[in-house]
Amino acid sequence: MAMRDGVMTEADTCREFVTPRLVEAGWGNSPCAIGEQRSFTNGRIIVAGGKARRGQQKRADYLLYYRRDYPLAVVEAKEVGLPAETGVQQAREYAGILGLKFAYATNGHRIIEIDYTTGTEREVDRYATPDELFVRLTSAAHLPQDGAKHLLEPFNLVSGKVPRYYQSISIQRVIEAILLGQKRILATLATGTGKTNVAFQICWKLWNSRWNRTGEYRRPKILFLADRNILVDDPMAKMFAPFGDARHKISGGDTSQSRDMYFGIYQALTTTNADVFRQYRPDFFDLIIIDECHRGSSRDESAWRVVLDYFAPAVQFGMTATPLREESRDSYEYFGNPVYTYSLRQGIEDGFLAPYRVHRVITTVDAAGWRPSKDELDRFGREVPDDEYQTKDFERVVALRARTKAMARHLTDLLKGTDRFAKTLVFCVDQEHAAEMRQELINLNSDLVQQYPNYVCRVTADEGDIGLAHLADFQDVDKTTPVILTTSQLLTTGVDAEMVKNVVLARVVGSRSEFKQIIGRGTRLKVDYGKEYFNIIDFTGTATQHFADPDFDGDPARIEIVMMDESGEQIGATATEPPEQTEVQEETKYPEQEEQIGPGVGHLIGEPPPEPRKFYIDGGEVEVIGHLVYDLDTDGKKLQVVKYTDYSGRALRTLYPTREALQSKWANPDTRAEVLRELTERGISFEELASSSEQPDADPFDLLCHLAWNAPLRTRRQRAEAAKRQTQDLFAQYGDTAREILMLLLNRYIERGIIQFNALSELMKVQPFDRYGSPAEIATRHFGGVPAMREAVTRLQTALYQ
């Protein structure tokens, strides 16, 4: 038996005691399975110093599966020498995350069973069998006996997309609700977390297992309903492809009733000439899935509500990315509380969604308002009413050309300084503003536009099929252009563009639900293509105010406030108190066309106003007034104006109350890795600290102590010289070559710091150490073996911090 230093490890305990007893209980015998060391999160992406790295994954020692896609319990194992109770808290935590009703904690000899169906926690002699746990689960949930075949129907994995843990929970919860006779069901899943895959698997499991609301032996009739063509065409063609010829899209001229999987948009079902949906019987559909259900179909006064009312006999399942707020209250009142919620915060924490950095960009007219001069006339010779115009009025009441130019200039400079081919969405006030923004961006990027004519495109309702083509190319990760899309309302939902690296807010977004939808355009990860996080570039204060909302569930890594002049140039950096946060006002509603795309789906809200409906100001100046940086506090809840160095010092003090506590862990190579992990998870980067404090030669430990406790700074050279004096006896006990290698290590530390010592064997493979042989040869020939060399290097590192 392989043991560490003569002590049985956790892995030994699992192999010798836990696995055999699980097998005795029937786990591991097909179709039941034992999943060992199963990671169920990817590990949060942490951005520090402009670099992204993964945090730790959540990993269960064992997951016990009743069927391939149906886990029943989690087992947390600890080594024999520890009490079984040591694993209880973690077992409970993982069961809660995974939505499981059973958990076990064990040290190999003793077993503690946690049963959420009865609320008990007790020591047991053996693990329950698979059938015992499944009977307990279905009995506690009062599920019908014939419902097991629908719950246990395997997922369709032809696409290669295995449902993530939260998707599996959502799928099972919805099917359970259906089996219990619930007629209206809601699931809340953050944008970018795969609602379409959830919908597909629910449909597949019910269709393949022949569930229907009448209990007949037939496949169900299912309708996938949304309010935009893009929200049904893409799923129908891609995700739902396994349904083959069972698919059908309802249109005015084709209302086939011989298929099983239907797709439709409200506008096509409720035309001005006829209610197409009435060609189907009220009880025709067994299940209706309403995508983006917060967008209005559940409102009492909605013109589309009639569709849901007509098909009342069907089970109606709504999907939304919007948690309960005033603007989404109708959805929750109609469908009831969600059977499952997976938030933006959870998605980022689990590493399934991209984190984001927020740049707050302020022009003088947004900061102080704009007032016309006496008798000022606009572009059309009209006198501009004397008033104080604020951000919410720009491009709605008064259009300031200089402000749009400044925004375009700033965005262009940001891309030039980072990546000019980073996919960017610019959300403007209306289609006219989007056209003007496009023109300014084209002129500012004329060098690229010469080579790439579609470098900047506008995608709004007016572009029709041309806009769809531009959007398809924008979504294609293998196509270079378009790089920048300007839009207003059209792309706020349903655009699955994984490579969006910049989301630009050039208009006020008062609705929190719409804001979350817009932010969701960038939350999709594409690590293999270099997208690990994205930027929110906020020209209107929208992001700052929404993030100040304590109920908002996604924390930015940083908010930068940049002040700029009329040319878009950044000037001056000042540290001032953050503006008082106020409740975000709802957007002022002006009559304009609600954007749709595709033939026959335009929808007018009120009568269009007489043109022109704005005052157009082509002159004026816009100037810069400062630069602020917002950071999260150490609890990760509030945003406040602090220097990065101040934040780092405060975060360190929460981890280590005293300098001595930090030093004891830092000096030991075995525990230094833990310190580095904790600092990384809090976004602390030594490269960024050295740059911010202008101390490139300081040892990271000294830099941290200086920021946290105002300790004196020492350079790495000073520490190396002191360490050499303290370890003269160490140098004396080895030959010339070993002493030379130890001196090279000290010199390497002076040049590059202590962090590289964490991978000593790798360090010994590169110049100048490789000239002495392989790491094993160096240890054997010059130090008397690997343990002796490690002891010598450890003593050297310890001396550096005495």
mmCIF file of C-alpha atoms in Angstrom, residues 420 441-451:
data_model
loop_
_atom_site.group_PDB
_atom_site.id
_atom_site.type_symbol
_atom_site.label_atom_id
_atom_site.label_comp_id
_atom_site.label_asym_id
_atom_site.label_seq_id
_atom_site.Cartn_x
_atom_site.Cartn_y
_atom_site.Cartn_z
ATOM 1 C CA ARG A 420 -8.131 46.176 -32.630
ATOM 2 C CA LEU A 441 -15.875 54.698 -35.990
ATOM 3 C CA ILE A 442 -15.347 54.047 -39.702
ATOM 4 C CA ASN A 443 -13.590 57.391 -40.160
ATOM 5 C CA LEU A 444 -11.407 56.860 -37.089
ATOM 6 C CA ASN A 445 -10.411 53.370 -38.275
ATOM 7 C CA SER A 446 -10.073 54.126 -41.972
ATOM 8 C CA ASP A 447 -6.716 52.333 -42.136
ATOM 9 C CA LEU A 448 -8.409 49.028 -41.269
ATOM 10 C CA VAL A 449 -11.614 49.770 -43.183
ATOM 11 C CA GLN A 450 -9.536 50.039 -46.389
ATOM 12 C CA GLN A 451 -8.506 46.419 -45.945
#
